[in-house]
mmCIF file of C-alpha atoms in Angstrom:
data_model
loop_
_atom_site.group_PDB
_atom_site.id
_atom_site.type_symbol
_atom_site.label_atom_id
_atom_site.label_comp_id
_atom_site.label_asym_id
_atom_site.label_seq_id
_atom_site.Cartn_x
_atom_site.Cartn_y
_atom_site.Cartn_z
ATOM 1 C CA MET D 312 72.984 -200.071 145.760
ATOM 2 C CA GLU D 313 75.931 -197.784 146.291
ATOM 3 C CA PRO D 314 77.424 -196.469 143.045
ATOM 4 C CA THR D 315 80.818 -197.948 142.031
ATOM 5 C CA LEU D 316 83.753 -195.973 140.669
ATOM 6 C CA THR D 317 82.881 -197.161 137.120
ATOM 7 C CA GLN D 318 79.342 -195.807 137.212
ATOM 8 C CA LYS D 319 78.556 -192.553 135.372
ATOM 9 C CA PRO D 320 77.298 -189.584 137.396
ATOM 10 C CA ALA D 321 73.547 -189.084 137.586
ATOM 11 C CA LYS D 322 72.143 -186.422 135.296
ATOM 12 C CA ALA D 323 71.194 -184.268 138.393
ATOM 13 C CA GLU D 324 74.902 -184.221 139.244
ATOM 14 C CA ILE D 325 76.296 -183.514 135.757
ATOM 15 C CA VAL D 326 76.122 -179.764 136.110
ATOM 16 C CA LYS D 327 78.052 -179.785 139.384
ATOM 17 C CA GLN D 328 80.641 -181.955 137.871
ATOM 18 C CA ALA D 329 80.947 -179.738 134.918
ATOM 19 C CA LYS D 330 81.315 -176.657 137.042
ATOM 20 C CA ALA D 331 84.087 -178.208 139.042
ATOM 21 C CA TYR D 332 85.883 -179.556 135.955
ATOM 22 C CA VAL D 333 85.754 -176.186 134.034
ATOM 23 C CA GLN D 334 86.823 -174.171 136.986
ATOM 24 C CA ALA D 335 89.840 -176.311 137.565
ATOM 25 C CA LEU D 336 90.638 -176.351 133.885
ATOM 26 C CA LEU D 337 90.507 -172.570 133.507
ATOM 27 C CA GLU D 338 92.486 -171.967 136.697
ATOM 28 C CA GLU D 339 95.166 -174.218 135.468
ATOM 29 C CA LYS D 340 95.518 -173.502 131.707
ATOM 30 C CA LEU D 341 93.753 -170.157 130.946
ATOM 31 C CA PRO D 342 96.389 -167.597 129.889
ATOM 32 C CA ALA D 343 96.982 -164.897 132.442
ATOM 33 C CA GLN D 344 96.385 -162.061 130.005
ATOM 34 C CA LEU D 345 92.748 -163.037 129.613
ATOM 35 C CA VAL D 346 91.485 -160.765 132.367
ATOM 36 C CA TYR D 347 87.953 -160.360 130.939
ATOM 37 C CA HIS D 348 87.314 -163.966 129.620
ATOM 38 C CA SER D 349 88.151 -165.243 133.051
ATOM 39 C CA PRO D 350 86.760 -167.927 135.339
ATOM 40 C CA LYS D 351 84.586 -165.201 136.839
ATOM 41 C CA HIS D 352 83.065 -164.376 133.497
ATOM 42 C CA THR D 353 82.206 -168.002 132.859
ATOM 43 C CA ALA D 354 80.640 -168.417 136.265
ATOM 44 C CA THR D 355 78.560 -165.181 135.683
ATOM 45 C CA VAL D 356 77.371 -166.416 132.221
ATOM 46 C CA ALA D 357 76.397 -169.759 133.797
ATOM 47 C CA LYS D 358 74.446 -167.930 136.502
ATOM 48 C CA GLU D 359 72.716 -165.725 133.993
ATOM 49 C CA ALA D 360 71.784 -168.646 131.795
ATOM 50 C CA ARG D 361 70.202 -170.418 134.728
ATOM 51 C CA ALA D 362 68.158 -167.336 135.592
ATOM 52 C CA LEU D 363 67.040 -166.859 132.004
ATOM 53 C CA GLY D 364 66.220 -170.500 131.578
ATOM 54 C CA GLU D 365 64.113 -170.313 134.719
ATOM 55 C CA ALA D 366 62.342 -167.172 133.483
ATOM 56 C CA ALA D 367 61.647 -168.607 130.111
ATOM 57 C CA GLY D 368 60.127 -171.819 131.747
ATOM 58 C CA LEU D 369 62.460 -174.320 130.172
ATOM 59 C CA ALA D 370 62.035 -178.047 130.751
ATOM 60 C CA GLU D 371 64.559 -179.639 133.092
ATOM 61 C CA ALA D 372 66.548 -181.374 130.287
ATOM 62 C CA ASP D 373 66.825 -178.120 128.316
ATOM 63 C CA GLN D 374 67.716 -176.175 131.398
ATOM 64 C CA GLU D 375 70.529 -178.587 132.034
ATOM 65 C CA ALA D 376 71.790 -178.446 128.505
ATOM 66 C CA LEU D 377 71.738 -174.628 128.560
ATOM 67 C CA VAL D 378 73.672 -174.445 131.815
ATOM 68 C CA LEU D 379 76.250 -177.000 130.623
ATOM 69 C CA ALA D 380 76.774 -175.068 127.466
ATOM 70 C CA ALA D 381 77.249 -171.852 129.549
ATOM 71 C CA TRP D 382 79.993 -173.458 131.615
ATOM 72 C CA PHE D 383 81.844 -174.811 128.578
ATOM 73 C CA HIS D 384 81.272 -171.935 126.197
ATOM 74 C CA ASP D 385 84.783 -170.263 126.797
ATOM 75 C CA VAL D 386 86.998 -173.102 127.668
ATOM 76 C CA GLY D 387 88.442 -173.013 124.114
ATOM 77 C CA TYR D 388 90.324 -169.952 125.141
ATOM 78 C CA ILE D 389 92.940 -172.267 126.699
ATOM 79 C CA ASP D 390 94.139 -173.191 123.152
ATOM 80 C CA THR D 391 92.972 -170.327 120.871
ATOM 81 C CA TYR D 392 91.512 -166.891 120.915
ATOM 82 C CA ASP D 393 89.799 -166.527 117.529
ATOM 83 C CA GLY D 394 87.362 -169.248 116.893
ATOM 84 C CA HIS D 395 87.568 -170.475 120.435
ATOM 85 C CA GLU D 396 83.780 -171.446 120.267
ATOM 86 C CA PHE D 397 84.586 -174.450 118.029
ATOM 87 C CA ARG D 398 87.396 -175.650 120.294
ATOM 88 C CA SER D 399 85.033 -175.124 123.328
ATOM 89 C CA ALA D 400 82.503 -177.378 121.599
ATOM 90 C CA GLU D 401 85.064 -180.056 121.080
ATOM 91 C CA LEU D 402 86.324 -180.034 124.663
ATOM 92 C CA ALA D 403 82.799 -180.100 125.937
ATOM 93 C CA GLY D 404 81.930 -183.095 123.696
ATOM 94 C CA GLU D 405 84.997 -185.050 124.854
ATOM 95 C CA TRP D 406 84.227 -184.454 128.518
ATOM 96 C CA LEU D 407 80.485 -185.139 128.269
ATOM 97 C CA SER D 408 81.074 -188.262 126.273
ATOM 98 C CA GLU D 409 83.576 -189.503 128.978
ATOM 99 C CA GLN D 410 80.791 -188.856 131.654
ATOM 100 C CA GLY D 411 78.379 -191.071 129.681
ATOM 101 C CA TYR D 412 76.110 -188.101 128.683
ATOM 102 C CA PRO D 413 73.563 -189.097 126.022
ATOM 103 C CA PRO D 414 75.089 -188.470 122.568
ATOM 104 C CA GLU D 415 72.127 -186.545 121.252
ATOM 105 C CA ARG D 416 72.367 -184.271 124.295
ATOM 106 C CA VAL D 417 76.096 -183.786 123.792
ATOM 107 C CA VAL D 418 75.343 -182.643 120.112
ATOM 108 C CA LEU D 419 72.847 -180.091 121.514
ATOM 109 C CA VAL D 420 75.223 -178.693 123.961
ATOM 110 C CA GLN D 421 77.867 -178.319 121.251
ATOM 111 C CA GLN D 422 75.418 -176.576 118.909
ATOM 112 C CA LEU D 423 74.519 -174.207 121.795
ATOM 113 C CA ILE D 424 78.242 -173.284 122.255
ATOM 114 C CA LYS D 425 78.881 -172.769 118.594
ATOM 115 C CA ALA D 426 75.828 -170.395 118.539
ATOM 116 C CA THR D 427 77.890 -167.844 120.652
ATOM 117 C CA HIS D 428 80.209 -167.339 117.637
ATOM 118 C CA ARG D 429 79.814 -163.774 116.257
ATOM 119 C CA ASP D 430 78.775 -165.075 112.794
ATOM 120 C CA ALA D 431 76.458 -167.769 113.966
ATOM 121 C CA THR D 432 72.702 -167.839 113.260
ATOM 122 C CA ARG D 433 70.672 -168.182 116.509
ATOM 123 C CA GLU D 434 67.458 -169.901 115.544
ATOM 124 C CA THR D 435 66.307 -171.978 118.522
ATOM 125 C CA GLU D 436 65.234 -170.538 121.792
ATOM 126 C CA LEU D 437 68.113 -172.320 123.675
ATOM 127 C CA GLU D 438 70.722 -170.814 121.313
ATOM 128 C CA GLN D 439 69.215 -167.339 121.797
ATOM 129 C CA LEU D 440 69.060 -167.753 125.653
ATOM 130 C CA LEU D 441 72.752 -168.787 125.780
ATOM 131 C CA VAL D 442 73.789 -165.814 123.622
ATOM 132 C CA ASP D 443 71.725 -163.450 125.696
ATOM 133 C CA ALA D 444 73.376 -164.793 128.835
ATOM 134 C CA ASP D 445 76.830 -164.287 127.201
ATOM 135 C CA MET D 446 75.912 -160.776 126.324
ATOM 136 C CA SER D 447 74.225 -160.018 129.639
ATOM 137 C CA ASN D 448 77.183 -157.758 130.308
ATOM 138 C CA MET D 449 75.606 -154.987 128.207
ATOM 139 C CA GLY D 450 72.579 -154.918 130.646
ATOM 140 C CA ARG D 451 74.380 -154.973 133.935
ATOM 141 C CA ASP D 452 75.655 -152.312 136.179
ATOM 142 C CA ASP D 453 79.239 -153.727 135.889
ATOM 143 C CA PHE D 454 79.472 -152.951 132.213
ATOM 144 C CA PHE D 455 82.033 -150.243 132.481
ATOM 145 C CA ALA D 456 84.357 -152.042 134.817
ATOM 146 C CA ASN D 457 84.234 -155.138 132.576
ATOM 147 C CA GLY D 458 84.820 -153.000 129.605
ATOM 148 C CA GLU D 459 88.184 -151.823 131.015
ATOM 149 C CA LEU D 460 89.130 -155.436 131.482
ATOM 150 C CA LEU D 461 88.279 -156.260 127.888
ATOM 151 C CA ARG D 462 90.340 -153.266 126.739
ATOM 152 C CA ALA D 463 93.311 -154.571 128.676
ATOM 153 C CA GLU D 464 92.861 -158.079 127.390
ATOM 154 C CA TRP D 465 92.757 -156.921 123.746
ATOM 155 C CA GLU D 466 95.846 -154.843 124.228
ATOM 156 C CA ALA D 467 97.746 -157.735 125.771
ATOM 157 C CA THR D 468 96.468 -160.455 123.509
ATOM 158 C CA LEU D 469 95.692 -158.864 120.204
ATOM 159 C CA GLY D 470 97.890 -155.783 120.362
ATOM 160 C CA LYS D 471 94.863 -153.449 119.887
ATOM 161 C CA THR D 472 95.341 -150.188 121.714
ATOM 162 C CA TYR D 473 92.675 -147.499 122.049
ATOM 163 C CA SER D 474 92.764 -143.896 123.284
ATOM 164 C CA ASN D 475 90.113 -143.013 125.760
ATOM 165 C CA PRO D 476 87.906 -141.295 123.031
ATOM 166 C CA ASP D 477 88.303 -144.200 120.636
ATOM 167 C CA TRP D 478 87.393 -146.750 123.284
ATOM 168 C CA ALA D 479 84.374 -144.681 124.432
ATOM 169 C CA GLU D 480 83.091 -144.523 120.824
ATOM 170 C CA ASN D 481 83.805 -148.231 120.447
ATOM 171 C CA GLN D 482 81.760 -149.110 123.577
ATOM 172 C CA LEU D 483 78.930 -146.749 122.537
ATOM 173 C CA ALA D 484 78.729 -148.375 119.115
ATOM 174 C CA PHE D 485 78.651 -151.865 120.812
ATOM 175 C CA LEU D 486 75.819 -150.923 123.192
ATOM 176 C CA CYS D 487 73.809 -149.252 120.419
ATOM 177 C CA ALA D 488 74.210 -152.242 118.037
ATOM 178 C CA GLY D 489 73.542 -154.815 120.869
ATOM 179 C CA LYS D 490 70.160 -156.560 121.193
ATOM 180 C CA TYR D 491 68.553 -159.367 123.244
ATOM 181 C CA TYR D 492 66.720 -162.156 121.386
ATOM 182 C CA THR D 493 64.449 -163.459 124.124
ATOM 183 C CA LYS D 494 61.683 -161.843 126.087
ATOM 184 C CA ALA D 495 63.159 -163.039 129.403
ATOM 185 C CA ALA D 496 66.509 -161.311 128.524
ATOM 186 C CA ARG D 497 64.748 -157.996 127.500
ATOM 187 C CA GLU D 498 62.797 -157.926 130.750
ATOM 188 C CA ARG D 499 65.920 -158.653 132.880
ATOM 189 C CA TYR D 500 68.452 -156.372 131.098
ATOM 190 C CA GLU D 501 66.804 -153.743 128.927
ATOM 191 C CA GLU D 502 66.393 -150.916 131.488
ATOM 192 C CA GLN D 503 70.030 -151.255 132.597
ATOM 193 C CA LEU D 504 71.107 -151.363 128.900
ATOM 194 C CA LYS D 505 69.316 -147.939 128.319
ATOM 195 C CA ASP D 506 71.040 -146.588 131.352
ATOM 196 C CA ASN D 507 74.432 -147.830 130.130
ATOM 197 C CA VAL D 508 73.911 -146.146 126.748
ATOM 198 C CA LYS D 509 73.133 -142.864 128.394
ATOM 199 C CA GLU D 510 76.047 -143.130 130.750
ATOM 200 C CA GLN D 511 78.440 -144.111 127.857
ATOM 201 C CA ARG D 512 77.345 -141.056 125.851
ATOM 202 C CA LYS D 513 78.012 -138.872 128.912
ATOM 203 C CA GLN D 514 81.487 -140.429 129.346
ATOM 204 C CA LEU D 515 82.171 -139.947 125.630
ATOM 205 C CA LYS D 516 81.401 -136.231 125.840
ATOM 206 C CA LYS D 517 83.556 -135.837 128.890
ATOM 207 C CA THR D 518 86.388 -137.706 127.174
ATOM 208 C CA GLU D 519 86.155 -135.492 124.040
ATOM 209 C CA LYS D 520 86.144 -132.364 126.236
ATOM 210 C CA LYS D 521 89.208 -133.437 128.147
ATOM 211 C CA LYS D 522 90.994 -134.364 124.868
ATOM 212 C CA LYS D 523 90.112 -131.025 123.306
ATOM 213 C CA LYS D 524 91.301 -129.238 126.464
ATOM 214 C CA LYS D 525 94.494 -131.217 126.524
ATOM 215 C CA ASP D 526 95.093 -130.468 122.807
ATOM 216 C CA GLU D 527 94.574 -126.837 123.448
ATOM 217 C CA GLU D 528 96.952 -126.784 126.385
ATOM 218 C CA ALA D 529 99.545 -128.479 124.367
ATOM 219 C CA THR D 530 99.354 -126.443 121.201
ATOM 220 C CA GLY D 531 97.702 -123.220 122.408
ATOM 221 C CA THR D 532 95.647 -120.990 120.251
ATOM 222 C CA PHE D 533 96.128 -117.731 118.321
ATOM 223 C CA ALA D 534 92.927 -116.436 119.730
ATOM 224 C CA GLU D 535 94.167 -116.792 123.289
ATOM 225 C CA PRO D 536 97.960 -116.845 123.642
ATOM 226 C CA LYS D 537 99.287 -119.011 126.399
ATOM 227 C CA ARG D 538 101.907 -117.865 128.940
ATOM 228 C CA GLY D 539 104.285 -120.696 127.626
ATOM 229 C CA ILE D 540 104.277 -119.192 124.109
ATOM 230 C CA GLU D 541 105.044 -115.737 125.458
ATOM 231 C CA THR D 542 107.905 -117.122 127.618
ATOM 232 C CA MET D 543 109.176 -118.962 124.547
ATOM 233 C CA PHE D 544 109.493 -115.755 122.488
ATOM 234 C CA ARG D 545 110.960 -113.837 125.398
ATOM 235 C CA THR D 546 113.631 -116.475 125.906
ATOM 236 C CA MET D 547 114.443 -116.676 122.225
ATOM 237 C CA TYR D 548 114.753 -112.868 121.847
ATOM 238 C CA SER D 549 117.024 -112.790 125.035
ATOM 239 C CA ASN D 550 119.178 -115.702 123.784
ATOM 240 C CA HIS D 551 119.688 -114.032 120.320
ATOM 241 C CA MET D 552 120.652 -110.710 121.799
ATOM 242 C CA LYS D 553 123.202 -112.253 124.177
ATOM 243 C CA LEU D 554 124.716 -114.390 121.313
ATOM 244 C CA SER D 555 124.973 -111.229 119.125
ATOM 245 C CA ASP D 556 126.559 -109.182 121.907
ATOM 246 C CA MET D 557 129.072 -112.136 122.580
ATOM 247 C CA ALA D 558 129.912 -112.208 118.858
ATOM 248 C CA ASP D 559 130.551 -108.467 118.771
ATOM 249 C CA LYS D 560 132.691 -108.491 121.800
ATOM 250 C CA LYS D 561 134.852 -111.284 120.431
ATOM 251 C CA ALA D 562 135.158 -109.575 117.074
ATOM 252 C CA ASN D 563 136.196 -106.278 118.808
ATOM 253 C CA MET D 564 138.877 -108.226 120.638
ATOM 254 C CA MET D 565 140.265 -109.627 117.509
ATOM 255 C CA ILE D 566 140.184 -106.152 115.898
ATOM 256 C CA SER D 567 141.985 -104.549 118.778
ATOM 257 C CA LEU D 568 144.661 -107.363 118.978
ATOM 258 C CA ASN D 569 145.424 -107.460 115.291
ATOM 259 C CA ALA D 570 145.309 -103.590 114.918
ATOM 260 C CA VAL D 571 147.961 -103.320 117.634
ATOM 261 C CA LEU D 572 150.039 -106.060 116.178
ATOM 262 C CA MET D 573 149.941 -104.431 112.670
ATOM 263 C CA SER D 574 150.803 -101.028 114.181
ATOM 264 C CA LEU D 575 153.785 -102.409 115.947
ATOM 265 C CA ILE D 576 155.098 -104.152 112.860
ATOM 266 C CA ILE D 577 154.581 -101.266 110.532
ATOM 267 C CA THR D 578 155.885 -98.716 113.008
ATOM 268 C CA TYR D 579 159.028 -100.730 113.631
ATOM 269 C CA PHE D 580 159.933 -101.299 109.972
ATOM 270 C CA GLY D 581 158.860 -97.882 108.956
ATOM 271 C CA ALA D 582 161.157 -96.336 111.474
ATOM 272 C CA LYS D 583 164.027 -98.641 110.553
ATOM 273 C CA LEU D 584 163.636 -98.064 106.877
ATOM 274 C CA GLY D 585 163.227 -94.349 107.268
ATOM 275 C CA SER D 586 166.958 -94.042 107.886
ATOM 276 C CA LYS D 587 168.977 -95.105 104.959
ATOM 277 C CA THR D 588 172.078 -95.596 107.083
ATOM 278 C CA ALA D 589 170.155 -97.721 109.556
ATOM 279 C CA ALA D 590 168.557 -99.744 106.787
ATOM 280 C CA LEU D 591 172.030 -100.439 105.296
ATOM 281 C CA SER D 592 173.889 -101.278 108.405
ATOM 282 C CA ASN D 593 171.724 -102.251 111.289
ATOM 283 C CA VAL D 594 168.447 -103.770 110.215
ATOM 284 C CA GLY D 595 168.385 -107.440 110.686
ATOM 285 C CA ILE D 596 166.341 -107.903 107.510
ATOM 286 C CA ILE D 597 169.232 -106.516 105.415
ATOM 287 C CA ARG D 598 171.763 -108.714 107.220
ATOM 288 C CA ASN D 599 169.500 -111.671 107.174
ATOM 289 C CA PRO D 600 166.817 -111.195 104.458
ATOM 290 C CA ILE D 601 165.111 -114.513 105.247
ATOM 291 C CA ILE D 602 163.762 -113.036 108.471
ATOM 292 C CA ALA D 603 161.242 -111.083 106.310
ATOM 293 C CA VAL D 604 159.341 -114.257 105.671
ATOM 294 C CA PRO D 605 157.879 -114.829 109.275
ATOM 295 C CA MET D 606 157.389 -111.131 109.581
ATOM 296 C CA GLY D 607 155.469 -110.985 106.350
ATOM 297 C CA ILE D 608 153.299 -114.032 107.342
ATOM 298 C CA LEU D 609 152.571 -112.392 110.668
ATOM 299 C CA LEU D 610 151.574 -109.092 109.015
ATOM 300 C CA ALA D 611 149.366 -110.892 106.405
ATOM 301 C CA THR D 612 147.799 -112.997 109.188
ATOM 302 C CA ALA D 613 146.904 -109.858 111.200
ATOM 303 C CA LEU D 614 145.534 -108.083 108.036
ATOM 304 C CA ALA D 615 143.209 -111.098 107.161
ATOM 305 C CA SER D 616 142.101 -111.742 110.677
ATOM 306 C CA VAL D 617 141.254 -108.066 111.353
ATOM 307 C CA ILE D 618 139.309 -107.832 108.031
ATOM 308 C CA THR D 619 137.144 -110.810 108.821
ATOM 309 C CA ALA D 620 136.553 -109.490 112.353
ATOM 310 C CA ILE D 621 135.475 -106.083 110.963
ATOM 311 C CA LEU D 622 133.125 -107.839 108.611
ATOM 312 C CA CYS D 623 131.650 -109.778 111.519
ATOM 313 C CA ALA D 624 131.149 -106.633 113.683
ATOM 314 C CA GLN D 625 129.776 -104.319 111.038
ATOM 315 C CA PRO D 626 125.927 -103.819 111.136
ATOM 316 C CA ASP D 627 123.908 -106.174 108.865
ATOM 317 C CA VAL D 628 120.501 -104.696 107.973
ATOM 318 C CA THR D 629 118.096 -106.842 105.867
ATOM 319 C CA SER D 630 115.510 -105.079 103.861
ATOM 320 C CA PHE D 631 113.181 -105.628 100.908
ATOM 321 C CA LYS D 632 112.901 -103.511 97.815
ATOM 322 C CA TRP D 633 109.510 -104.904 96.925
ATOM 323 C CA LEU D 634 108.043 -104.187 100.339
ATOM 324 C CA LYS D 635 105.938 -101.281 99.169
ATOM 325 C CA ARG D 636 104.306 -103.432 96.537
ATOM 326 C CA SER D 637 103.151 -105.995 99.086
ATOM 327 C CA PRO D 638 99.404 -105.960 99.145
ATOM 328 C CA GLN D 639 99.216 -107.642 102.662
ATOM 329 C CA ILE D 640 102.144 -106.243 104.589
ATOM 330 C CA ALA D 641 101.148 -107.501 108.060
ATOM 331 C CA THR D 642 100.380 -111.077 107.025
ATOM 332 C CA ASN D 643 103.273 -111.608 104.573
ATOM 333 C CA ARG D 644 105.397 -114.295 106.120
ATOM 334 C CA ARG D 645 108.679 -112.793 104.601
ATOM 335 C CA VAL D 646 108.074 -109.240 105.891
ATOM 336 C CA ASN D 647 108.909 -108.335 109.410
ATOM 337 C CA LEU D 648 107.264 -104.988 110.522
ATOM 338 C CA LEU D 649 108.995 -105.241 113.793
ATOM 339 C CA PHE D 650 112.462 -104.650 112.374
ATOM 340 C CA PHE D 651 113.511 -101.282 111.181
ATOM 341 C CA GLY D 652 115.382 -102.742 108.194
ATOM 342 C CA ASN D 653 111.966 -103.544 106.759
ATOM 343 C CA PHE D 654 109.573 -100.891 107.855
ATOM 344 C CA SER D 655 112.008 -98.046 107.197
ATOM 345 C CA LYS D 656 111.297 -98.506 103.416
ATOM 346 C CA LEU D 657 107.527 -97.836 104.035
ATOM 347 C CA SER D 658 105.678 -94.601 104.307
ATOM 348 C CA LEU D 659 104.339 -93.637 107.637
ATOM 349 C CA ASP D 660 100.847 -94.381 106.516
ATOM 350 C CA ASP D 661 101.736 -97.898 105.250
ATOM 351 C CA PHE D 662 103.581 -98.624 108.489
ATOM 352 C CA GLN D 663 100.709 -97.405 110.658
ATOM 353 C CA HIS D 664 98.320 -99.455 108.620
ATOM 354 C CA GLY D 665 100.501 -102.571 108.941
ATOM 355 C CA MET D 666 100.941 -102.164 112.662
ATOM 356 C CA THR D 667 97.205 -101.718 113.085
ATOM 357 C CA GLU D 668 96.650 -104.971 111.319
ATOM 358 C CA ILE D 669 99.063 -106.711 113.525
ATOM 359 C CA MET D 670 97.487 -105.446 116.744
ATOM 360 C CA GLY D 671 94.111 -106.462 115.609
ATOM 361 C CA GLN D 672 95.190 -110.065 114.357
ATOM 362 C CA LYS D 673 96.987 -112.433 116.796
ATOM 363 C CA ASP D 674 98.110 -114.640 113.958
ATOM 364 C CA ALA D 675 99.713 -111.677 112.199
ATOM 365 C CA LEU D 676 101.499 -110.741 115.422
ATOM 366 C CA TYR D 677 102.969 -114.205 115.775
ATOM 367 C CA THR D 678 103.925 -114.324 112.054
ATOM 368 C CA ASN D 679 105.884 -111.149 112.465
ATOM 369 C CA MET D 680 107.586 -112.315 115.644
ATOM 370 C CA VAL D 681 108.658 -115.662 114.098
ATOM 371 C CA THR D 682 109.873 -113.792 111.031
ATOM 372 C CA ASP D 683 111.934 -111.525 113.214
ATOM 373 C CA ILE D 684 113.561 -114.344 115.129
ATOM 374 C CA TYR D 685 114.334 -116.073 111.777
ATOM 375 C CA TYR D 686 116.232 -113.045 110.447
ATOM 376 C CA LEU D 687 117.850 -112.566 113.815
ATOM 377 C CA GLY D 688 119.200 -116.083 113.497
ATOM 378 C CA ASP D 689 120.266 -115.622 109.933
ATOM 379 C CA VAL D 690 122.369 -112.520 110.945
ATOM 380 C CA LEU D 691 123.899 -114.522 113.873
ATOM 381 C CA THR D 692 124.787 -117.341 111.450
ATOM 382 C CA LYS D 693 126.838 -114.902 109.180
ATOM 383 C CA LYS D 694 128.392 -113.314 112.353
ATOM 384 C CA TYR D 695 129.659 -116.507 113.807
ATOM 385 C CA ARG D 696 130.806 -117.859 110.420
ATOM 386 C CA LEU D 697 133.034 -114.740 109.946
ATOM 387 C CA LEU D 698 134.175 -114.842 113.606
ATOM 388 C CA ARG D 699 135.244 -118.404 113.301
ATOM 389 C CA LEU D 700 137.099 -117.717 110.144
ATOM 390 C CA SER D 701 138.922 -114.724 111.872
ATOM 391 C CA TYR D 702 140.078 -116.865 114.821
ATOM 392 C CA THR D 703 141.103 -119.745 112.355
ATOM 393 C CA ILE D 704 143.280 -117.351 110.335
ATOM 394 C CA PHE D 705 144.826 -115.954 113.376
ATOM 395 C CA MET D 706 145.614 -119.355 114.800
ATOM 396 C CA VAL D 707 147.044 -120.750 111.524
ATOM 397 C CA GLY D 708 148.905 -117.641 110.952
ATOM 398 C CA LEU D 709 150.632 -117.705 114.286
ATOM 399 C CA ILE D 710 151.605 -121.351 113.763
ATOM 400 C CA LEU D 711 153.083 -120.544 110.336
ATOM 401 C CA THR D 712 154.852 -117.496 111.747
ATOM 402 C CA ALA D 713 156.520 -119.571 114.612
ATOM 403 C CA LEU D 714 157.464 -122.330 112.145
ATOM 404 C CA SER D 715 158.972 -119.934 109.650
ATOM 405 C CA PHE D 716 160.791 -118.006 112.330
ATOM 406 C CA GLY D 717 162.318 -121.256 113.632
ATOM 407 C CA ILE D 718 163.406 -122.196 110.150
ATOM 408 C CA ALA D 719 164.927 -118.734 109.753
ATOM 409 C CA LEU D 720 166.925 -119.159 112.977
ATOM 410 C CA LEU D 721 168.206 -122.538 111.851
ATOM 411 C CA TYR D 722 169.185 -121.079 108.449
ATOM 412 C CA LYS D 723 171.026 -118.274 110.081
ATOM 413 C CA ALA D 724 172.883 -120.638 112.351
#
């Protein structure tokens, strides 16, 4: 008799029906970020489960239950990630019941699927065979490629990120802790598992060496200075010298300008006031005394501006009175033997001893160079503060002079 549409599929066909159903379900509903627990992974586990069952000599019914459980063991990922095994068992039970599969066999398939949970106890041979098939990845030559897929999946799904050394350590720990329950699985995967452990150890060593080399290139070492460090110090010294020279030139310009201005004002009024007759009859200040206000402001401005400019341009040498009492001159972070303001307080013997220490210890050399740059920057800060003050005084003084002169003209008119 030909089967009708209402008839249930024969037991020999149930595995093919399950394969088609699971593949369609995963293709349609499985989240795209699950690049490891993909339809390919499910098909591989089903294939390995069939091979292990045949190697173990399972009865036909048990072989069928094992392969069915393998096809359904990850379908729960369409709804949840953690604890997907229990959802997989539910979905498997629903579909198998709809197909008229015997209830006791449905329960067996569900028990096998639940056994793949990380905390489950695997007591029966079927449970152990399914878990071995699920973990067959450890003993296959595609372990490392699949590992990268799992790494990407965890990052996209769980937000777990690993550096290369961390991931290598994680994978090595996983391989070392992994085991196969059944004789069939050990015979099929154990040799490749050992090879994978060896290869993972090699990769971990290579990764650690690369990380160490990268860290050394990024930070450098005192034992072997890098060209980048030397370039940095050379550039910093050059920039400090240029800034110091610029400040001195600007200060000299203010000194010259204000000195000339003061000389003209004093010379003019000195010559006028030197003659009593001229002072009484011709000087504008006598005829219009208010004109003395802008002239006085201009003179005070020039005086204040030239004083601050002189303070900016004058040499500033830092020194330490306690330098001779320092027991470790070369390694003291506050002492700079490369600057004459410090070492001029030392005796020749102490200076030679300190320089010998610097030349013999790279960390002492860098300490002194850093200290030298620090005090150069401290001097520059003072210079530019005084220079800014000089220019500000000059600018404000000129404005006040112009305003007061205008007021004086209005008053005279």
